[in-house]
Short mmCIF file of C-alpha atoms and ligand atoms in Angstrom, two decimals:
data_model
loop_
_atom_site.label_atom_id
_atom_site.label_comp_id
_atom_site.label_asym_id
_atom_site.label_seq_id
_atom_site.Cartn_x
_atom_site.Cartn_y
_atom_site.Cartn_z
CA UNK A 1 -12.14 -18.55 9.84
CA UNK A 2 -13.20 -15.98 6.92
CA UNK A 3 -11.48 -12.73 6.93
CA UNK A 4 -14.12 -10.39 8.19
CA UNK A 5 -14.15 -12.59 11.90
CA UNK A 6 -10.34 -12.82 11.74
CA UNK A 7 -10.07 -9.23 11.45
CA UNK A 8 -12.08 -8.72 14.80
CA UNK A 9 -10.36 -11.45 16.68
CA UNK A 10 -6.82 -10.73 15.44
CA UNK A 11 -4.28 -9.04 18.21
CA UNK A 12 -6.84 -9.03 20.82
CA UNK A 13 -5.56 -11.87 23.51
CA UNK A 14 -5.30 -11.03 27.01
CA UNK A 15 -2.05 -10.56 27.21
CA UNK A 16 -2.51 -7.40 24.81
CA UNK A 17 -6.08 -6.63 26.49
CA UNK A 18 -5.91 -7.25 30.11
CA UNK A 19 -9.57 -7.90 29.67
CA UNK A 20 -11.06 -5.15 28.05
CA UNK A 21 -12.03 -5.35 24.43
CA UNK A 22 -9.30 -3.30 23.05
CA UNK A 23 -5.47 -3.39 23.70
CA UNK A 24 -3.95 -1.34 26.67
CA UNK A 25 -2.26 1.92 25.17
CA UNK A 26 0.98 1.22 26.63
CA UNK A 27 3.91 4.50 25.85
CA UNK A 28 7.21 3.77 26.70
CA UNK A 29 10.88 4.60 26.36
CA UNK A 30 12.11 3.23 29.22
CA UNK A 31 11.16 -0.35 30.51
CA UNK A 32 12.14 -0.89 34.20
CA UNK A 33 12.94 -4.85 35.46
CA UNK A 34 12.84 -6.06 38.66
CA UNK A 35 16.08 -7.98 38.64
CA UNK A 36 18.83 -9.05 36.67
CA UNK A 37 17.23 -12.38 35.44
CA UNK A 38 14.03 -10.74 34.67
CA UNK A 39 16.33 -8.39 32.23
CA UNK A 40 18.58 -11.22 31.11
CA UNK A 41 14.90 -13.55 30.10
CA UNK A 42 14.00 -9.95 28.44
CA UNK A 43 16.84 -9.71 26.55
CA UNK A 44 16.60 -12.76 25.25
CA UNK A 45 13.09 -12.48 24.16
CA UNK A 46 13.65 -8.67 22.85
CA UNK A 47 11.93 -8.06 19.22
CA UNK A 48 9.66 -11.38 19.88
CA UNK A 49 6.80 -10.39 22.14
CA UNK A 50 9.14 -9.72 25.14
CA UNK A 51 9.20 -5.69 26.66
CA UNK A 52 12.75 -4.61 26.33
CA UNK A 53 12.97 -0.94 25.06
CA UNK A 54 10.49 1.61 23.82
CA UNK A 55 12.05 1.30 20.68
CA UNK A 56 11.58 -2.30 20.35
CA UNK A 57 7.18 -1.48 20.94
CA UNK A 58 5.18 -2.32 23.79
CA UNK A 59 2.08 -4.27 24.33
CA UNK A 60 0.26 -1.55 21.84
CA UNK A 61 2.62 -2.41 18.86
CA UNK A 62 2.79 -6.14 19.42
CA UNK A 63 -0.61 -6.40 19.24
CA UNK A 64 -0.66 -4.00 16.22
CA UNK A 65 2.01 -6.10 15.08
CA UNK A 66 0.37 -9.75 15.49
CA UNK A 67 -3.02 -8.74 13.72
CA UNK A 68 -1.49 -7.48 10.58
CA UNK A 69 0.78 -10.47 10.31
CA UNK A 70 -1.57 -12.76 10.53
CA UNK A 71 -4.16 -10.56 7.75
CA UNK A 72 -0.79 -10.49 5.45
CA UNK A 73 0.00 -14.38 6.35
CA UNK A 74 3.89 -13.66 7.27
CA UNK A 75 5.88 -14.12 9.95
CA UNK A 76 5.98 -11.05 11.47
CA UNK A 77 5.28 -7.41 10.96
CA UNK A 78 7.77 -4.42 11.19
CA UNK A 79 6.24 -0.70 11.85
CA UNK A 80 7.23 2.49 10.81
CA UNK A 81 5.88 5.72 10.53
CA UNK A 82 4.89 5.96 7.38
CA UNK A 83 4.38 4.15 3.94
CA UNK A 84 7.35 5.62 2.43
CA UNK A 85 9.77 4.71 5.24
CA UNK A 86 8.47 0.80 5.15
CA UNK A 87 9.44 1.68 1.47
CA UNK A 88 12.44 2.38 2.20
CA UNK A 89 13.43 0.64 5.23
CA UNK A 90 12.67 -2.83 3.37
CA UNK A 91 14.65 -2.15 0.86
CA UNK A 92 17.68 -0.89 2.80
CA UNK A 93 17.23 -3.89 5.04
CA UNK A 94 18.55 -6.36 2.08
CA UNK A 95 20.53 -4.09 -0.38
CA UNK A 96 24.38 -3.04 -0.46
CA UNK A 97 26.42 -1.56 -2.31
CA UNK A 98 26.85 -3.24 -5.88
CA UNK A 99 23.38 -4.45 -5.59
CA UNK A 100 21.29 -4.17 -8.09
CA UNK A 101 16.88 -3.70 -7.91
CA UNK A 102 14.33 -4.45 -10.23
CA UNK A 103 11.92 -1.61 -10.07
CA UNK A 104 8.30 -1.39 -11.86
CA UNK A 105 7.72 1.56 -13.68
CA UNK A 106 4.67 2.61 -11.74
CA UNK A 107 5.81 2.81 -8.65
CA UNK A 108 4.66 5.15 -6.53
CA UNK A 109 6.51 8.44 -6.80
CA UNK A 110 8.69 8.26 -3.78
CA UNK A 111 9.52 5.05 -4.09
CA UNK A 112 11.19 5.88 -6.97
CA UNK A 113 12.75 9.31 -6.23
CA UNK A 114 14.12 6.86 -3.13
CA UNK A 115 15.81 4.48 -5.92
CA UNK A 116 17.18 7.64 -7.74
CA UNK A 117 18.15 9.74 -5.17
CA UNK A 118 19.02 7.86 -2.07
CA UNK A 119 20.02 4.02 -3.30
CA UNK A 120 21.95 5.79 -6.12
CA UNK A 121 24.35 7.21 -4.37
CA UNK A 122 24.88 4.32 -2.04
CA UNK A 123 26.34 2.32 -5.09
CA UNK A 124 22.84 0.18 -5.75
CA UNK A 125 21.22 0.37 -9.05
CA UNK A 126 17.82 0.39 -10.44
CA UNK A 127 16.48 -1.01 -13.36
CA UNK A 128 12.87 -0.06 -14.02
CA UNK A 129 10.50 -2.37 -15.79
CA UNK A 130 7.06 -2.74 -17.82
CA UNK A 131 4.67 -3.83 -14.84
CA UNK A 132 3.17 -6.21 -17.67
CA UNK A 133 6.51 -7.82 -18.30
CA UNK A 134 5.65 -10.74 -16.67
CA UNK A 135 8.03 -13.85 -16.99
CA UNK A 136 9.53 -11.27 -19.17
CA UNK A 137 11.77 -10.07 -16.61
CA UNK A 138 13.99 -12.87 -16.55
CA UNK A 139 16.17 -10.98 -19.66
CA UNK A 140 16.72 -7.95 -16.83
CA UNK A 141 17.91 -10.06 -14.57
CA UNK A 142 21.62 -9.06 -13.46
CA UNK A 143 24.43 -11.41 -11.57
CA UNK A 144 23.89 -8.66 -9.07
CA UNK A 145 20.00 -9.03 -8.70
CA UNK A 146 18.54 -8.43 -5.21
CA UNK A 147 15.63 -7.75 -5.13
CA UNK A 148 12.25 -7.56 -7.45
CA UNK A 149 9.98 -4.60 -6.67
CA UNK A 150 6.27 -5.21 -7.13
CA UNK A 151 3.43 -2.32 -6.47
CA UNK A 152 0.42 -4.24 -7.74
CA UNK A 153 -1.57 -2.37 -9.43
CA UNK A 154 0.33 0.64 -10.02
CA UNK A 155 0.26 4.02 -8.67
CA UNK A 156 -2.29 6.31 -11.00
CA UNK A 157 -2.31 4.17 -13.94
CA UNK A 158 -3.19 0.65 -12.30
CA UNK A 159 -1.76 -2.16 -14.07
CA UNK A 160 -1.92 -5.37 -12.25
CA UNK A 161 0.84 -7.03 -12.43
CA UNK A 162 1.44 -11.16 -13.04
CA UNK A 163 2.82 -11.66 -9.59
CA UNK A 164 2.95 -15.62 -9.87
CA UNK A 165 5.27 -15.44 -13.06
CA UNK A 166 7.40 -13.06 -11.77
CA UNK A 167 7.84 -14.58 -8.11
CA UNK A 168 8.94 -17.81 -10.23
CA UNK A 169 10.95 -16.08 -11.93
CA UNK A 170 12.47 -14.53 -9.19
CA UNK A 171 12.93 -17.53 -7.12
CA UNK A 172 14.59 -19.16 -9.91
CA UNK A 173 17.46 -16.82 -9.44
CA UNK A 174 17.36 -16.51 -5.47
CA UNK A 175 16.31 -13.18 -5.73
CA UNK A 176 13.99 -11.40 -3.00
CA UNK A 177 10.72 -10.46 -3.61
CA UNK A 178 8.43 -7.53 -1.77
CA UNK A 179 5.34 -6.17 -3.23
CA UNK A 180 4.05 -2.60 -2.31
CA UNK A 181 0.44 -3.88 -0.94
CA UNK A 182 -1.45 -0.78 -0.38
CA UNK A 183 -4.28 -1.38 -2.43
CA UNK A 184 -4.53 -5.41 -1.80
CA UNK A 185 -4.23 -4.45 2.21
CA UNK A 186 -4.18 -8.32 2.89
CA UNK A 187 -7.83 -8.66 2.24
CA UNK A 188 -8.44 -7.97 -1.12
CA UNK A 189 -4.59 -9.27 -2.02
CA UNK A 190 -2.24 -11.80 -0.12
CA UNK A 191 1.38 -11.53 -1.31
CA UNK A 192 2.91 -13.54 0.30
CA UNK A 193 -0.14 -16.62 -0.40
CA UNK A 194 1.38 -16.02 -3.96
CA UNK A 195 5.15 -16.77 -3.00
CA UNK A 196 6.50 -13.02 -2.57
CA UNK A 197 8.81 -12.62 0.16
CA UNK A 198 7.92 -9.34 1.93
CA UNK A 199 4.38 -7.31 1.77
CA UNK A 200 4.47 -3.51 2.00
CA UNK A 201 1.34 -1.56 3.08
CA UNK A 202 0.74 2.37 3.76
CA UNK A 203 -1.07 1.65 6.98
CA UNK A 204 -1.49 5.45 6.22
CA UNK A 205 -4.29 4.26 3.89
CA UNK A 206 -7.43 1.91 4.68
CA UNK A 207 -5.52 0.53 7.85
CA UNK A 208 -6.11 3.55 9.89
CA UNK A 209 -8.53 4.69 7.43
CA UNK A 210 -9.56 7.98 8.95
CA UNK A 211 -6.96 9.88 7.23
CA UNK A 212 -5.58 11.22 10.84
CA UNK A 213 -2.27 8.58 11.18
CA UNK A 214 0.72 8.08 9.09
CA UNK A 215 2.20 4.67 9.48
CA UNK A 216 3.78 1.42 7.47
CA UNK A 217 4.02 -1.76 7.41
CA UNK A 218 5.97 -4.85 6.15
CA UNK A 219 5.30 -8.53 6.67
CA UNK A 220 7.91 -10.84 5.91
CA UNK A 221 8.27 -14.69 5.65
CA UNK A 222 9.68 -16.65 8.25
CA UNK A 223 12.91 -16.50 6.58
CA UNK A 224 13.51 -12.43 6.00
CA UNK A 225 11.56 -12.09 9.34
CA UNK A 226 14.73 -11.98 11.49
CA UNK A 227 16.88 -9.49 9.52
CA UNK A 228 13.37 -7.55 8.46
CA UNK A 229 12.95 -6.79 12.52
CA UNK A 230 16.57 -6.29 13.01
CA UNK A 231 17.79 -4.05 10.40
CA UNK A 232 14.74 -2.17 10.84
CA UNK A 233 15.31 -2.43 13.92
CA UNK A 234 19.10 -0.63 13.84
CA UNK A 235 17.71 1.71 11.27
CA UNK A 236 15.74 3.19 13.95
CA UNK A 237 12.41 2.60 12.98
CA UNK A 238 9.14 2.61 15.39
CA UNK A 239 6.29 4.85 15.77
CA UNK A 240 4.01 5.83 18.82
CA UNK A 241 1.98 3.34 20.60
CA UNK A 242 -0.86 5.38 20.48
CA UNK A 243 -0.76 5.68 16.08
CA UNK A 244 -0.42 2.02 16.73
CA UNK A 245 -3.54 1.96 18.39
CA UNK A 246 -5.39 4.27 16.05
CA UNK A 247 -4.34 1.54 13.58
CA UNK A 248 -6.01 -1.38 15.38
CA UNK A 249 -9.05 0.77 15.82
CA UNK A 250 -8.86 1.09 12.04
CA UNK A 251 -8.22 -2.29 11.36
CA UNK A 252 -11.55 -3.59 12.82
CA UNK A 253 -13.71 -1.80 10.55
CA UNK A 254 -11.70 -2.30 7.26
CA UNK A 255 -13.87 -5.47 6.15
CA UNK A 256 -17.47 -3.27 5.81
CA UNK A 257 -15.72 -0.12 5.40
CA UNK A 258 -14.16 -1.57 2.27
CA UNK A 259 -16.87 -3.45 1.17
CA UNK A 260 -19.06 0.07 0.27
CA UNK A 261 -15.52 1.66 -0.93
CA UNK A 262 -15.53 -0.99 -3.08
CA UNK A 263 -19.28 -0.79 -4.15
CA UNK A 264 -19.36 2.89 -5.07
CA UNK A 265 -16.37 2.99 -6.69
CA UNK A 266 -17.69 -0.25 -9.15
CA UNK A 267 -20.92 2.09 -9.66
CA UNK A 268 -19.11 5.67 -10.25
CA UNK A 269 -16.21 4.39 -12.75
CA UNK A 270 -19.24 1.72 -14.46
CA UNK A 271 -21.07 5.32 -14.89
CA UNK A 272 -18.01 6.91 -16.42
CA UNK A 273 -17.07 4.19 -18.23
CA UNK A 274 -20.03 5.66 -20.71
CA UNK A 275 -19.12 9.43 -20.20
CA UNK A 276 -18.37 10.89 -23.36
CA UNK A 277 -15.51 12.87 -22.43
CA UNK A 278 -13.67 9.91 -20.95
CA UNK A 279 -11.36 7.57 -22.95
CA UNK A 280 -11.16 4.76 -20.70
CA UNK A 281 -11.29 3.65 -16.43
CA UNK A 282 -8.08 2.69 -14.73
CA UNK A 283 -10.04 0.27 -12.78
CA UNK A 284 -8.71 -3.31 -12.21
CA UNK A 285 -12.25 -4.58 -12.01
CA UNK A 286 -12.89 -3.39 -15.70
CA UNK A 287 -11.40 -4.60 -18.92
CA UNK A 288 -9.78 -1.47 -19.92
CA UNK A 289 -7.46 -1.86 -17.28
CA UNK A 290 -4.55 -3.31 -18.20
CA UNK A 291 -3.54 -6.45 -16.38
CA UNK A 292 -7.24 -7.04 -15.73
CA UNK A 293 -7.22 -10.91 -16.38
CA UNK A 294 -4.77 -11.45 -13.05
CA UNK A 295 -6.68 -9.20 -11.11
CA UNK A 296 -9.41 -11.50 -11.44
CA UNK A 297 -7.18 -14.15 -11.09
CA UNK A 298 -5.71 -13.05 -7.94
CA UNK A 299 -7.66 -10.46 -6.24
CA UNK A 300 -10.57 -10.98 -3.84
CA UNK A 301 -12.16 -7.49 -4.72
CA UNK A 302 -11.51 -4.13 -5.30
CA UNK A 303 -11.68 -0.69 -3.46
CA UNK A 304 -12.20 2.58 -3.73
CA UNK A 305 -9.42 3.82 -5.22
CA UNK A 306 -9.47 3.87 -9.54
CA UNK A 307 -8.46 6.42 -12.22
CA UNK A 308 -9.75 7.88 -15.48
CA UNK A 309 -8.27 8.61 -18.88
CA UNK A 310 -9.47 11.63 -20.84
CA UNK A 311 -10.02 11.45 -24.39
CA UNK A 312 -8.63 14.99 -24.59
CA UNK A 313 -7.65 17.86 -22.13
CA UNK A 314 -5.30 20.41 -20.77
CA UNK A 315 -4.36 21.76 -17.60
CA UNK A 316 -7.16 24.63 -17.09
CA UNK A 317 -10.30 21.72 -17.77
CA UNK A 318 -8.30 19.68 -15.05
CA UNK A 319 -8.04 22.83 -12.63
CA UNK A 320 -11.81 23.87 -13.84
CA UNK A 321 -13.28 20.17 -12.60
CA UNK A 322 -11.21 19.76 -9.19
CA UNK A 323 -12.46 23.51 -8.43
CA UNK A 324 -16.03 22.54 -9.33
CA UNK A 325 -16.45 19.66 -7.20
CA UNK A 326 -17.98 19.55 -3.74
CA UNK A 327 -17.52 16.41 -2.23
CA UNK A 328 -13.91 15.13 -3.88
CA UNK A 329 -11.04 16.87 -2.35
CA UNK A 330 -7.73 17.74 -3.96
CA UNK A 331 -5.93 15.86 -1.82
CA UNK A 332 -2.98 13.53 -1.50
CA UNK A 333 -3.25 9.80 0.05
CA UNK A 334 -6.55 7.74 0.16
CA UNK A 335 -8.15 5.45 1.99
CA UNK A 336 -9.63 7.78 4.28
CA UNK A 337 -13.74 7.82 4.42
CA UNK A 338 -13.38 10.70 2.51
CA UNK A 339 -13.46 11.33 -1.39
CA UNK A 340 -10.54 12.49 -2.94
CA UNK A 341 -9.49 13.61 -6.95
CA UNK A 342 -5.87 14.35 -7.94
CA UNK A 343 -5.08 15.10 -11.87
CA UNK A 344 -2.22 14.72 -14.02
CA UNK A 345 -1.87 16.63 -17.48
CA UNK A 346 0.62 13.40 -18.83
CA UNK A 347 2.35 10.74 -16.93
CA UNK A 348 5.64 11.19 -19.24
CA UNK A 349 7.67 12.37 -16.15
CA UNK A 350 6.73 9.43 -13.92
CA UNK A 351 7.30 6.77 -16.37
CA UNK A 352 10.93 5.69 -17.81
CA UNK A 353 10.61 1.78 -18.96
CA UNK A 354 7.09 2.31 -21.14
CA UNK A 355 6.11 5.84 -21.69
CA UNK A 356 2.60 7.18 -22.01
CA UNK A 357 0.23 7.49 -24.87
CA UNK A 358 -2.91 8.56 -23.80
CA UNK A 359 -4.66 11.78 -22.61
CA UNK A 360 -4.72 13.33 -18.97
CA UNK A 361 -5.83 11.33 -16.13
CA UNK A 362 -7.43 11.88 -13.11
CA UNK A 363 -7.53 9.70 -10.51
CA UNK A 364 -10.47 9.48 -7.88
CA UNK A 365 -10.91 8.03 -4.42
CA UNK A 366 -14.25 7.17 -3.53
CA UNK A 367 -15.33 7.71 -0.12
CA UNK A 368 -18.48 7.08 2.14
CA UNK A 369 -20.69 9.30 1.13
CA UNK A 370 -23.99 8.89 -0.91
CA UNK A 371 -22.83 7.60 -4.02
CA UNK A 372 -25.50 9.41 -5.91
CA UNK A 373 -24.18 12.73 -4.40
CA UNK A 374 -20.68 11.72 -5.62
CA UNK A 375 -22.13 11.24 -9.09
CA UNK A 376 -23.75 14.40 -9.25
CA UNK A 377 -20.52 16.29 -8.21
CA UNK A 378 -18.69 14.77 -11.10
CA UNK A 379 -21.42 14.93 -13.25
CA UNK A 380 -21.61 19.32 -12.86
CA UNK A 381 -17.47 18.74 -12.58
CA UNK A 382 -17.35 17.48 -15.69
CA UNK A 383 -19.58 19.96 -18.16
CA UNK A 384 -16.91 22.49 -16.56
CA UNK A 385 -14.19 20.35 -18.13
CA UNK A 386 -15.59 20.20 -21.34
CA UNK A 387 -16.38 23.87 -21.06
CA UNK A 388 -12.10 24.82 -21.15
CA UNK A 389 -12.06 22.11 -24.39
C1 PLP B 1 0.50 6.47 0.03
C2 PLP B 1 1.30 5.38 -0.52
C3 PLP B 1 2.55 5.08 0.02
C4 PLP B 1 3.22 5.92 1.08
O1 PLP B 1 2.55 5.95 2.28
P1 PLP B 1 2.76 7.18 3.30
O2 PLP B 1 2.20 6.64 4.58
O3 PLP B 1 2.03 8.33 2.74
O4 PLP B 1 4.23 7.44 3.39
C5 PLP B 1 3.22 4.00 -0.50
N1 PLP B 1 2.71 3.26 -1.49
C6 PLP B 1 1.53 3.52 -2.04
C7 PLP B 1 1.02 2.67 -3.14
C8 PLP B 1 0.78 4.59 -1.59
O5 PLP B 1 -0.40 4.89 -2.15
#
């Protein structure tokens, strides 16, 4: 079955549906049983399909929960309600204290601040790494090694990373693998096809796709399945069945709405790959971004999400384009329909393990609208860039 029918057949048996075409929105705290056995066969069944306790989901979340595992190819899928706390709930699910995590060095902001700020203190330390290290990574290795952090490519700056090398790696030395897979979302990019252990996603992003729902998810193998669900599980983690359901809804569109993401953005950063005031595109499709031979490699496409580097700037050209534009938003997140620009002066403070040499960036989601509108916007946007050089 290809990907595009999967995604429209995925969590939608009966037993979810009752018939219609689209799950029942079940809420629940409580669930009431008839008698003792029916609790006892509940019981038994709890976390695997079986209505126990709101926390635990109802039909809603399992079928929420069924569709994504089988797009990520895992075992099973744990929600939570939002990116960051799938972040951070993975992570806490196999770490203690004296552990030690391999962290890349573009990881999305609060995934480090959660290293730094929370893991820290609980006695587990991070060691951040070149996302082009590669087989590299074996020299960072530690007795105390837990787990290798992935975010592939990497937040603003987009270096796709050599997953296969470091997953051998990794195995090697019977450490855990999980890969933040917001921009792969399990069509474009299949972790755990590629031997990682768990796959992250913002659901937050092209999942729900509206920009209206926070939520995450993580898809584990079947052997980090069972404590995935249960220390998740004891953590406290669930979100409402009717997010859940906003998240199905989003789910069945993601193939086409995707594919024209993926088609502007190729056409916008191709245009300013020529633009005189820009140094380079952040775009795994294009050479100039680093890591761009395993993209190819790996990847099934692209999106609509890509960044910039200016050859030169400061921080009133950045403020004077974002103000100028029309159609891109300053705005956190993507993945929404919507366009979206976000600017950074220098990525110094973000980056520990490799630094930064080059000029501002500005990173741009494309949305749905006409791409030649888009182009226009950044084409005014841009003369009022050049105008504070
Ligand atoms: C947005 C994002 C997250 C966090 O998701 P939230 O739902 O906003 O908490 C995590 N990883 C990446 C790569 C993201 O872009």
């Amino acid at each position: 079955m290809k990907k595009e029918t999967q995604l429209i057949s995925a969590g939608r048996s009966k037993k979810y549906t009752q018939g219609v075409v689209n799950p029942v929105l079940q809420r629940a705290s409580t669930v009431v049983f008839d008698n003792v056995a029916q609790f006892k066969e509940a019981a038994k069944n709890r976390g695997n399909g079986a209505l126990f306790y709101g926390r635990r989901g109802t039909t809603t979340h399992f079928a929420l929960q069924e569709a994504i595992a089988e797009l990520e190819g895992g075992a099973g899928c744990a929600l939570y309600p939002s990116g960051a706390a799938a972040i951070a709930n993975s992570l806490l699910s196999f770490v203690k204290s004296g552990d030690h995590i391999l962290m890349m060095d573009t990881a999305y902001e609060p995934t480090r601040d959660f290293c730094n700020k929370i893991l820290s203190g609980m006695g587990v330390t991070t060691t951040y790494y070149d996302p082009m290290i590669g087989g590299g990574i074996e020299a960072l290795i530690q007795d105390n090694t837990r787990v290798i952090f992935m975010e592939s490519p990497g937040s603003i700056t987009m270096e796709v990373q050599d997953v296969p090398a470091i997953v051998n790696v990794a195995k090697e030395h019977g450490i855990i693998t999980m890969l933040d897979n917001t921009y792969g979302n399990g069509l474009n990019f299949r972790p755990l096809d590629f031997g990682v252990d768990i796959s992250i996603q913002a659901a937050t992003k092209y999942i729900v796709g509206h920009s209206d729902v926070m939520m995450g998810v993580s898809v584990a193998t079947e052997k980090y399945w069972p404590t995935l669900r249960e220390n998740s599980y004891l953590l406290g983690q669930c979100c409402s069945a009717d997010d859940a359901y906003m998240a199905l809804r989003g789910l069945r569109t993601m193939a086409v709405r995707l594919a024209q993401h993926e088609q502007s953005a190729l056409k916008i950063a191709s245009w300013l790959s020529e633009h005189h005031l820009v140094d380079h595109v952040r775009h795994p499709a294009f050479a100039s971004c680093p890591g761009h031979e395993f993209f190819k490699r790996d990847f099934n496409g692209s999106n609509g999400l890509f960044s910039i580097v200016m050859k030169q700037g400061n921080q009133a050209a950045l403020d004077g384009l974002v103000e100028a534009l029309h159609h891109f938003k300053m705005g956190f997140s993507w993945g929404g329909f919507e366009s979206l620009i976000t600017t950074s002066l220098t990525m110094k403070p973000l980056r520990s393990a490799t630094g930064w040499q080059h000029g501002p960036v500005v990173r741009l989601h494309i949305g749905l609208e006409d791409v030649d509108d888009l182009i226009d916007d950044l084409t005014q946007g841009l003369e009022v860039y050049a105008s504070h050089l």
